[in-house]
Coordinates of C-alpha atoms and ligand atoms in Angstrom, one line a residue:
X12 CA -9.7 8.8 13.4
X13 CA -10.7 5.8 11.4
X14 CA -9.2 2.4 12.2
X15 CA -6.5 1.1 9.7
X16 CA -6.4 -2.4 8.2
X17 CA -3.1 -3.9 9.5
X18 CA -1.8 -7.1 7.9
X19 CA 1.6 -8.7 7.9
X20 CA 3.2 -9.9 4.7
X21 CA 5.1 -13.1 5.9
X22 CA 8.6 -13.7 4.6
X23 CA 10.0 -16.2 7.0
X24 CA 13.7 -15.6 6.1
X25 CA 13.0 -11.9 6.6
X26 CA 11.9 -9.2 4.2
X27 CA 15.3 -7.6 4.1
X28 CA 17.9 -9.4 1.9
X29 CA 20.4 -9.8 4.8
X30 CA 17.7 -10.4 7.5
X31 CA 18.4 -14.1 7.7
X32 CA 22.1 -13.3 8.6
X33 CA 21.2 -11.2 11.7
X34 CA 22.1 -12.8 15.0
X35 CA 19.3 -15.2 16.1
X36 CA 17.3 -14.8 12.9
X37 CA 15.4 -17.7 11.2
X38 CA 17.5 -18.7 8.2
X39 CA 16.6 -22.2 7.1
X40 CA 13.3 -22.7 5.2
X41 CA 13.3 -26.3 6.4
X42 CA 12.2 -24.9 9.8
X43 CA 9.4 -22.7 8.4
X44 CA 6.6 -24.7 10.1
X45 CA 7.6 -23.6 13.6
X46 CA 8.2 -20.0 12.5
X47 CA 4.8 -19.9 10.8
X48 CA 3.1 -21.3 13.9
X49 CA 4.8 -18.8 16.3
X50 CA 4.2 -15.9 13.9
X51 CA 0.5 -16.6 13.6
X52 CA 0.1 -17.0 17.4
X53 CA 1.8 -13.6 18.0
X54 CA 0.0 -11.9 15.2
X55 CA -3.4 -13.1 16.4
X56 CA -2.6 -12.0 19.9
X57 CA -1.8 -8.6 18.5
X58 CA -5.1 -8.5 16.7
X59 CA -3.6 -8.0 13.3
X60 CA -6.3 -8.3 10.6
X61 CA -4.5 -10.9 8.4
X62 CA -1.3 -12.7 7.5
X63 CA -0.5 -12.3 3.8
X64 CA 1.5 -14.9 1.7
X65 CA 2.9 -13.7 -1.6
X66 CA 4.1 -16.2 -4.2
X67 CA 6.6 -16.6 -7.0
X68 CA 6.4 -19.6 -9.3
X69 CA 10.1 -19.9 -9.9
X70 CA 13.4 -20.0 -8.1
X71 CA 17.2 -19.7 -8.8
X72 CA 20.5 -18.8 -7.2
X73 CA 19.9 -15.0 -7.8
X74 CA 17.1 -15.1 -5.2
X75 CA 19.5 -16.2 -2.5
X76 CA 21.1 -12.7 -2.8
X77 CA 18.1 -10.5 -3.8
X78 CA 15.0 -12.1 -2.2
X79 CA 16.1 -15.0 0.0
X80 CA 12.6 -15.7 1.3
X81 CA 11.6 -16.6 -2.3
X82 CA 14.3 -19.2 -2.7
X83 CA 12.4 -22.1 -1.2
X84 CA 9.1 -21.4 0.6
X85 CA 5.9 -23.0 1.7
X86 CA 3.2 -22.7 -1.0
X87 CA 0.7 -19.9 0.1
X88 CA -2.4 -22.1 0.1
X89 CA -0.7 -24.8 2.2
X90 CA 0.4 -22.1 4.6
X91 CA -3.0 -20.6 5.1
X92 CA -4.7 -23.9 5.4
X93 CA -2.1 -25.0 8.0
X94 CA -2.5 -21.8 10.0
X95 CA -6.3 -21.9 9.8
X96 CA -6.0 -25.0 12.0
X97 CA -3.8 -23.2 14.5
X98 CA -5.7 -19.9 14.8
X99 CA -9.3 -18.8 15.3
X100 CA -9.8 -15.2 14.2
X101 CA -6.9 -13.7 12.2
X102 CA -7.4 -13.5 8.4
X103 CA -5.2 -15.5 6.1
X104 CA -4.5 -14.3 2.5
X105 CA -2.9 -16.6 -0.1
X106 CA -1.6 -15.6 -3.6
X107 CA -2.4 -17.3 -6.8
X108 CA -1.2 -16.5 -10.3
X109 CA -4.2 -16.3 -12.8
X110 CA -1.8 -16.7 -15.8
X111 CA -0.9 -20.3 -14.7
X112 CA -3.5 -21.5 -12.2
X113 CA -6.6 -23.5 -13.1
X114 CA -9.8 -21.7 -11.9
X115 CA -11.8 -24.8 -11.0
X116 CA -9.0 -26.2 -8.9
X117 CA -8.4 -22.9 -7.3
X118 CA -12.1 -22.2 -6.6
X119 CA -12.3 -25.6 -4.9
X120 CA -9.1 -25.2 -2.8
X121 CA -10.1 -21.7 -1.6
X122 CA -13.7 -22.6 -0.9
X123 CA -12.4 -25.6 1.1
X124 CA -9.9 -23.5 3.0
X125 CA -12.6 -20.9 3.7
X126 CA -14.9 -23.5 5.1
X127 CA -12.1 -25.1 7.2
X128 CA -11.1 -21.7 8.6
X129 CA -14.6 -20.4 9.4
X130 CA -14.4 -17.8 6.7
X131 CA -11.0 -16.3 7.2
X132 CA -9.3 -16.8 3.8
X133 CA -8.5 -14.1 1.2
X134 CA -7.1 -14.5 -2.3
X135 CA -4.4 -12.3 -3.8
X136 CA -4.6 -12.6 -7.6
X137 CA -1.5 -11.8 -9.6
X138 CA -0.8 -12.2 -13.3
X139 CA 2.8 -11.4 -13.6
X140 CA 5.4 -13.9 -14.8
X141 CA 9.0 -14.0 -15.6
X142 CA 10.6 -16.3 -18.2
X143 CA 11.4 -19.0 -15.6
X144 CA 7.7 -19.1 -14.5
X145 CA 6.6 -19.6 -18.1
X146 CA 9.2 -22.4 -18.4
X147 CA 8.0 -24.1 -15.2
X148 CA 4.6 -24.3 -16.7
X149 CA 5.4 -25.5 -20.2
X150 CA 4.8 -22.2 -21.8
X151 CA 7.4 -21.0 -24.2
X152 CA 7.0 -17.3 -23.7
X153 CA 5.6 -14.7 -21.3
X154 CA 2.0 -13.8 -22.2
X155 CA 1.5 -10.2 -23.3
X156 CA 0.3 -7.7 -20.6
X157 CA -3.1 -7.5 -22.3
X158 CA -3.7 -11.2 -22.6
X159 CA -2.6 -11.9 -19.0
X160 CA -5.1 -9.3 -17.7
X161 CA -7.9 -10.3 -20.1
X162 CA -7.5 -13.8 -18.7
X163 CA -7.4 -12.5 -15.1
X164 CA -10.7 -10.7 -15.6
X165 CA -12.3 -13.9 -16.9
X166 CA -10.6 -15.9 -14.1
X167 CA -12.0 -13.6 -11.4
X168 CA -15.5 -13.9 -12.8
X169 CA -15.3 -17.6 -13.1
X170 CA -14.1 -17.9 -9.5
X171 CA -17.1 -15.9 -8.2
X172 CA -19.6 -17.9 -10.3
X173 CA -18.0 -21.2 -9.2
X174 CA -18.1 -20.2 -5.5
X175 CA -21.8 -19.5 -6.0
X176 CA -22.6 -22.9 -7.4
X177 CA -24.5 -24.0 -4.3
X178 CA -26.9 -21.4 -3.0
X179 CA -26.6 -21.0 0.8
X180 CA -29.7 -23.2 1.4
X181 CA -29.1 -25.7 -1.4
X182 CA -28.3 -28.5 1.0
X183 CA -31.5 -29.7 2.7
X184 CA -30.1 -32.8 4.4
X185 CA -33.6 -34.1 5.5
X186 CA -33.0 -37.6 6.7
X187 CA -36.8 -38.3 7.1
X188 CA -37.7 -37.4 3.5
X189 CA -34.3 -38.4 2.0
X190 CA -34.0 -34.9 0.4
X191 CA -30.3 -34.0 0.6
X192 CA -30.3 -31.3 -2.1
X193 CA -32.6 -28.8 -3.6
X194 CA -31.6 -29.2 -7.2
X195 CA -33.0 -25.9 -8.2
X196 CA -30.3 -24.3 -6.0
X197 CA -27.3 -25.9 -7.6
X198 CA -26.1 -23.9 -10.6
X199 CA -23.9 -24.6 -13.6
X200 CA -21.3 -22.0 -14.4
X201 CA -21.4 -22.4 -18.2
X202 CA -18.7 -19.7 -18.7
X203 CA -17.6 -19.5 -22.3
X204 CA -14.9 -16.9 -22.6
X205 CA -11.9 -16.1 -24.8
X206 CA -9.4 -17.6 -22.3
X207 CA -11.5 -19.8 -20.1
X208 CA -14.4 -22.3 -20.6
X209 CA -15.8 -23.7 -17.4
X210 CA -19.1 -25.6 -17.2
X211 CA -19.3 -26.2 -13.4
X212 CA -20.9 -26.5 -10.9
X213 CA -18.2 -26.5 -8.3
X214 CA -18.2 -29.5 -6.0
X215 CA -17.8 -27.4 -2.8
X216 CA -20.4 -25.6 -0.8
X217 CA -20.5 -21.8 -1.0
X218 CA -17.7 -20.3 1.0
X219 CA -18.6 -19.0 4.5
X220 CA -17.8 -15.5 3.2
X221 CA -19.8 -16.0 0.0
X222 CA -16.9 -14.8 -2.1
X223 CA -13.4 -14.6 -0.6
X224 CA -12.0 -11.1 -0.4
X225 CA -10.0 -10.5 -3.6
X226 CA -6.7 -8.7 -3.3
X227 CA -4.6 -7.5 -6.3
X228 CA -1.1 -6.1 -6.2
X229 CA 0.5 -4.4 -9.1
X230 CA 1.8 -1.2 -10.6
X231 CA 1.0 -1.1 -14.4
X232 CA -2.1 0.7 -15.7
X233 CA -3.9 -2.6 -16.5
X234 CA -3.1 -3.8 -13.0
X235 CA -4.6 -0.7 -11.5
X236 CA -7.7 -1.1 -13.6
X237 CA -8.0 -4.7 -12.6
X238 CA -7.7 -3.8 -9.0
X239 CA -10.2 -0.9 -9.3
X240 CA -12.8 -3.1 -11.0
X241 CA -12.4 -6.4 -9.2
X242 CA -10.5 -6.3 -6.0
X243 CA -11.5 -5.6 -2.4
X244 CA -7.9 -4.8 -1.4
X245 CA -5.4 -3.1 -3.7
X246 CA -1.7 -3.6 -2.7
X247 CA 0.3 -0.7 -4.1
X248 CA 4.0 0.1 -4.3
X249 CA 4.5 3.7 -3.4
X250 CA 7.6 5.8 -2.9
X251 CA 6.3 8.4 -0.4
X252 CA 3.2 10.0 1.2
X253 CA 2.4 12.2 -1.8
X254 CA 2.7 9.3 -4.2
X255 CA 0.5 7.2 -2.0
X256 CA -2.2 9.9 -1.9
X257 CA -2.1 10.2 -5.7
X258 CA -2.3 6.4 -6.3
X259 CA -5.2 6.0 -3.9
X260 CA -7.1 8.8 -5.5
X261 CA -6.4 7.3 -9.0
X262 CA -7.6 3.8 -7.9
X263 CA -10.8 5.1 -6.3
X264 CA -11.6 7.2 -9.3
X265 CA -11.2 4.1 -11.5
X266 CA -13.4 2.1 -9.2
X267 CA -16.1 4.8 -9.3
X268 CA -15.9 5.1 -13.1
X269 CA -16.4 1.3 -13.2
X270 CA -19.7 1.6 -11.4
X271 CA -18.5 0.5 -8.0
X272 CA -18.9 2.2 -4.6
X273 CA -15.3 3.3 -4.5
X274 CA -15.3 3.1 -0.7
X275 CA -15.4 -0.6 -1.0
X276 CA -11.9 -0.6 -2.5
X277 CA -9.3 -0.6 0.3
X278 CA -5.8 0.6 -0.6
X279 CA -2.9 -1.0 1.3
X280 CA 0.8 0.0 1.2
X281 CA 3.7 -2.2 2.1
X282 CA 6.0 -0.9 4.9
X283 CA 9.2 -2.3 6.5
X284 CA 9.5 -0.9 10.0
X285 CA 12.8 -1.3 12.0
X286 CA 11.7 -1.0 15.6
X287 CA 14.1 -0.3 18.5
X288 CA 13.8 0.7 22.2
X289 CA 15.2 4.1 21.2
X290 CA 15.7 5.7 17.8
X291 CA 19.4 5.2 18.1
X292 CA 18.9 1.5 18.9
X293 CA 16.6 1.1 15.8
X294 CA 19.2 2.9 13.7
X295 CA 21.9 0.5 14.9
X296 CA 19.7 -2.4 13.8
X297 CA 19.3 -0.9 10.4
X298 CA 23.0 -0.2 10.2
X299 CA 23.9 -3.8 11.0
X300 CA 21.4 -5.1 8.4
X301 CA 22.8 -2.8 5.8
X302 CA 26.4 -4.0 6.6
X303 CA 25.3 -7.6 6.3
X304 CA 24.1 -7.1 2.7
X305 CA 26.7 -8.6 0.3
X306 CA 28.1 -6.4 -2.5
X307 CA 30.1 -7.4 -5.5
X308 CA 33.4 -6.2 -3.9
X309 CA 33.0 -8.8 -1.1
X310 CA 34.3 -11.4 -3.6
X311 CA 38.2 -11.2 -4.0
X312 CA 37.9 -11.8 -7.8
X313 CA 34.4 -11.5 -9.2
X314 CA 30.9 -12.1 -7.7
X315 CA 29.0 -15.2 -8.8
X316 CA 27.2 -14.8 -12.2
X317 CA 23.8 -14.8 -10.5
X318 CA 24.8 -11.9 -8.2
X319 CA 22.6 -8.7 -8.7
X320 CA 24.5 -6.4 -11.1
X321 CA 23.3 -3.3 -9.3
X322 CA 25.0 -4.1 -6.0
X323 CA 28.5 -2.8 -6.8
X324 CA 30.7 0.2 -6.6
X325 CA 30.8 0.4 -10.4
X326 CA 27.0 0.7 -10.5
X327 CA 27.1 3.2 -7.6
X328 CA 29.7 5.3 -9.5
X329 CA 27.2 5.8 -12.3
X330 CA 24.6 7.0 -9.8
X331 CA 26.9 9.3 -7.9
X332 CA 28.5 10.8 -11.0
X333 CA 31.9 10.2 -9.4
X334 CA 34.1 7.1 -10.0
X335 CA 34.4 5.3 -6.7
X336 CA 35.0 1.8 -8.1
X337 CA 38.6 1.8 -7.1
X338 CA 38.0 2.8 -3.5
X339 CA 37.4 0.5 -0.4
X340 CA 33.6 -0.1 0.1
X341 CA 34.2 0.6 3.8
X342 CA 35.8 4.0 3.2
X343 CA 33.9 6.8 5.0
X344 CA 32.2 9.4 2.9
X345 CA 33.0 12.9 4.2
X346 CA 31.1 16.1 3.5
X347 CA 33.8 17.2 1.0
X348 CA 33.3 14.0 -1.0
X349 CA 29.5 14.3 -0.9
X350 CA 29.7 17.8 -2.2
X351 CA 30.8 16.3 -5.5
X352 CA 27.9 13.8 -5.7
X353 CA 25.0 14.0 -8.1
X354 CA 21.5 14.8 -6.8
X355 CA 20.8 11.1 -6.6
X356 CA 24.0 10.6 -4.7
X357 CA 23.0 13.3 -2.2
X358 CA 19.6 11.6 -1.8
X359 CA 21.3 8.3 -1.0
X360 CA 23.4 10.0 1.7
X361 CA 20.1 11.3 3.2
X362 CA 18.4 7.9 3.1
X363 CA 21.4 6.3 4.9
X364 CA 21.4 9.1 7.5
X365 CA 17.7 8.7 8.2
X366 CA 18.0 4.9 8.5
X367 CA 21.3 4.5 10.3
X368 CA 22.0 7.9 11.9
X369 CA 25.3 8.1 9.9
X370 CA 26.2 11.6 8.8
X371 CA 29.2 12.7 6.6
X372 CA 30.0 15.4 9.1
X373 CA 29.7 13.1 12.2
X374 CA 32.1 10.7 13.8
X375 CA 30.4 7.7 12.1
X376 CA 30.2 8.8 8.4
X377 CA 28.3 6.6 5.9
X378 CA 30.5 4.3 3.9
X379 CA 30.3 3.5 0.1
X380 CA 28.8 0.1 1.1
X381 CA 25.9 1.9 2.8
X382 CA 25.3 3.9 -0.4
X383 CA 25.4 0.7 -2.6
X384 CA 22.8 -0.9 -0.3
X385 CA 20.6 2.1 -0.1
X386 CA 20.6 2.3 -4.0
X387 CA 20.0 -1.4 -4.7
X388 CA 17.8 -2.7 -1.9
X389 CA 14.2 -1.5 -2.4
X390 CA 12.4 -1.2 0.9
X391 CA 9.7 1.2 2.3
X392 CA 11.6 1.4 5.5
X393 CA 10.7 3.3 8.6
X394 CA 13.3 3.3 11.5
X395 CA 12.5 4.3 15.0
X396 CA 10.7 3.5 18.3
X397 CA 7.2 2.0 18.4
X398 CA 5.9 5.5 18.9
X399 CA 7.8 6.8 15.9
X400 CA 6.4 4.0 13.7
X401 CA 2.8 4.5 15.0
X402 CA 3.1 8.3 14.3
X403 CA 4.1 7.6 10.7
X404 CA 1.1 5.3 10.3
X405 CA -1.1 7.9 11.8
X406 CA 0.2 10.6 9.5
X407 CA -0.5 8.5 6.4
X408 CA -3.9 7.7 7.7
X409 CA -4.7 11.4 8.5
X410 CA -3.5 12.4 5.0
X411 CA -5.9 9.8 3.4
X412 CA -2.9 8.1 1.8
X413 CA -3.9 4.5 2.7
X414 CA -6.6 2.4 4.2
X415 CA -4.0 0.2 5.8
X416 CA -0.5 -1.3 5.7
X417 CA 1.0 -4.7 4.8
X418 CA 3.8 -4.9 7.4
X419 CA 7.0 -6.6 6.4
X420 CA 9.5 -7.8 9.1
X421 CA 13.2 -7.4 8.3
X422 CA 13.9 -10.5 10.5
X423 CA 11.9 -13.3 12.0
X424 CA 11.2 -13.6 14.9
X425 CA 12.9 -10.5 16.3
X426 CA 11.6 -7.6 14.2
X427 CA 8.2 -9.2 13.6
X428 CA 7.7 -9.5 17.3
X429 CA 9.1 -6.0 17.9
X430 CA 6.2 -4.8 15.7
X431 CA 3.5 -7.0 17.1
X432 CA 4.4 -6.5 20.8
X433 CA 5.5 -2.9 20.5
X434 CA 3.9 -1.0 17.6
X435 CA 0.5 -2.8 17.5
X436 CA -0.4 -1.8 21.2
X437 CA 0.6 1.8 20.4
X438 CA -1.7 1.7 17.3
X439 CA -4.5 0.3 19.5
X440 CA -3.9 3.1 22.0
X441 CA -4.4 5.6 19.1
X442 CA -7.5 3.8 17.8
X443 CA -5.8 2.8 14.6
X444 CA -6.0 -1.0 15.3
X445 CA -8.8 -2.8 17.1
X446 CA -8.2 -4.1 20.6
X447 CA -10.5 -7.0 20.0
X448 CA -11.6 -8.8 16.8
X449 CA -15.1 -7.3 16.1
X450 CA -16.1 -10.2 13.8
X451 CA -15.1 -13.7 13.0
X452 CA -14.5 -13.6 9.3
X453 CA -11.9 -11.8 7.2
X454 CA -14.7 -9.9 5.4
X455 CA -15.8 -8.6 8.8
X456 CA -12.3 -7.6 9.8
X457 CA -12.1 -5.6 6.5
X458 CA -15.5 -4.1 6.9
X459 CA -16.8 -5.8 3.7
X460 CA -20.4 -7.0 3.3
X461 CA -21.0 -10.6 2.3
X462 CA -22.0 -10.6 -1.4
X463 CA -25.2 -12.1 -2.7
X464 CA -25.2 -15.3 -4.7
X465 CA -25.2 -14.3 -8.3
X466 CA -27.6 -17.2 -9.2
X467 CA -29.9 -16.4 -6.4
X468 CA -30.1 -12.8 -7.6
X469 CA -30.8 -14.2 -11.0
X470 CA -33.7 -16.2 -9.6
X471 CA -35.1 -12.9 -8.2
X472 CA -34.6 -11.2 -11.5
X473 CA -36.1 -14.1 -13.4
X474 CA -39.0 -14.4 -11.0
X475 CA -39.5 -10.7 -11.5
X476 CA -38.9 -10.7 -15.2
X477 CA -40.2 -14.3 -15.8
X478 CA -37.5 -15.0 -18.3
X479 CA -33.9 -15.5 -17.0
X480 CA -32.5 -19.1 -16.6
X481 CA -29.8 -18.7 -13.9
X482 CA -26.4 -20.0 -14.5
X483 CA -26.4 -20.0 -18.2
X484 CA -24.1 -17.3 -19.5
X485 CA -24.0 -15.8 -22.9
X486 CA -20.2 -15.6 -22.9
X487 CA -17.3 -14.2 -20.9
X488 CA -18.4 -10.6 -20.9
X489 CA -19.9 -9.0 -17.8
X490 CA -19.5 -11.0 -14.7
X491 CA -20.8 -11.9 -11.3
X492 CA -18.1 -9.9 -9.5
X493 CA -16.7 -7.7 -12.3
X494 CA -17.7 -4.1 -13.1
X495 CA -21.3 -3.6 -12.1
X496 CA -21.6 -7.3 -11.2
X497 CA -24.3 -8.5 -8.8
X498 CA -21.5 -10.2 -6.9
X499 CA -20.8 -6.9 -5.2
X500 CA -24.3 -6.5 -4.1
X501 CA -24.8 -3.9 -6.8
X502 CA -28.4 -3.9 -8.2
X503 CA -29.1 -7.0 -10.4
X504 CA -30.2 -4.9 -13.3
X505 CA -26.5 -4.2 -13.9
X506 CA -25.8 -7.9 -14.1
X507 CA -26.0 -9.2 -17.8
X508 CA -26.7 -12.9 -18.0
Ligands
FMN16 C1 2.9 -4.8 -3.2 C2 3.1 -5.8 -4.3 C3 3.1 -7.2 -4.1 C4 3.3 -8.1 -5.1 N1 3.3 -9.4 -4.8 C5 3.4 -10.3 -5.8 C6 3.5 -11.7 -5.6 O1 3.4 -12.2 -4.5 N2 3.6 -12.6 -6.7 C7 3.7 -12.1 -7.9 O2 3.8 -12.9 -8.9 N3 3.6 -10.8 -8.2 C8 3.5 -9.9 -7.2 N4 3.5 -8.6 -7.5 C9 3.7 -8.1 -8.9 C10 2.3 -7.9 -9.5 O3 1.3 -8.3 -8.6 C11 1.9 -8.8 -10.6 O4 2.9 -8.9 -11.6 C12 0.6 -8.3 -11.2 O5 0.1 -9.2 -12.1 C13 0.6 -6.9 -11.8 O6 1.6 -6.8 -12.5 P1 2.1 -5.5 -13.4 O7 2.1 -4.3 -12.5 O8 3.5 -6.0 -13.7 O9 1.2 -5.5 -14.6 C14 3.4 -7.6 -6.4 C15 3.3 -6.3 -6.7 C16 3.2 -5.3 -5.7 C17 3.1 -3.9 -6.0

């Protein structure tokens, strides 16, 4: 039984769109500091490996209905730096968008946070953008998929090379001789790529972790290739166990073909557990959350223009293959009605039954509202007791489907603490989560070696070959941490200056 990597993806207003409406739930982002503090304390006591902060560089009224936690949130780097001061062992992962960020500024901020945290920071690199994000950054259009990933590849290489500006022993600090620095161990970056030109060196000492663990989340083919070639953790969106096994196999094969030790790539799936004292209790929580999700028919005339179009009886009718748009959303759906549904409709009825315990043949049949919500709210939900949830984690681990999970809490604090205080101890009992932090850095929690300094390796190669001038690069191709890059501790011969 190998231990899983267990992190929590923090969404303070809850990861379920109606989570903030649940009784006692945190619902005002102006109070996020206290929730973040409490969440970090509980997560570290539960020995979770890390807290993960996604990011979205735009906002608008639509998010209030679809993804409320995105409406107004603390910037991920501020969150991890703040929590680094309040915790001592748990990892802290922030998200940055390589399409819009500046590599020098980001390298400096992340190297600083890693120093301040004692080596506990990770960096999730995303490239995606929507029109609003482009507009917020003075760009008139979304970059093409290829150009955003071509830039991301250069960006990741520049980050690693900037982080390696100071070799670990570059600072001498000898008061007697007045020697503060060994200048031969401070390296320029001199990156000259198609998208990025960075001279360096970075004005921050090398991170405690050498290079921060790189995370990448995405679904497109370019995204998977980027993760396979450059990431330590790949966050995947998967629909079920079989899909997860296939995606992990594909990512590991891509990593191997890129010249990496594919075991160094950890595949992490998001999961949204609803935890109750009994299964029926958990189902009642899921049922209440489902009923709190607003649908178009809740407005007497018409929903607001920004309201999600797919959250309506009209949209549901097209999925069911039966016109239910004129019926009450709270009308029970009986077995006879379900018999006329399409295959998709039947599947929705099963999803609702699994989550809420509502059955068309029972005394609490599902309503059309439940079916609208099941169809329009995307969530990898598991509903049950702490043992039920832990057994599902164990089954995915045994099947080789994942290396770990990013746990999303439907509500804060209730469901987050139900997981941390209920499921985490059960995972520890089964050997799936450590009972104590074995190391002090995020790399150690993730079982990742500390990479060599690309320039120091170049020194060795140069000393050996008598030719190479470290730090001067012939252009963007080939990189410190990219495919075959020495940044991964892969033999220097594969690193092309
Ligand atoms: C599990 C998961 C989490 C994600 N989190 C973010 C995020 O926090 N911010 C973001 O801009 N994109 C996020 N994305 C979207 C992709 O990371 C992003 O667009 C990436 O560049 C790959 O995109 P593509 O699959 O659209 O090519 C996430 C995707 C997945 C599967």
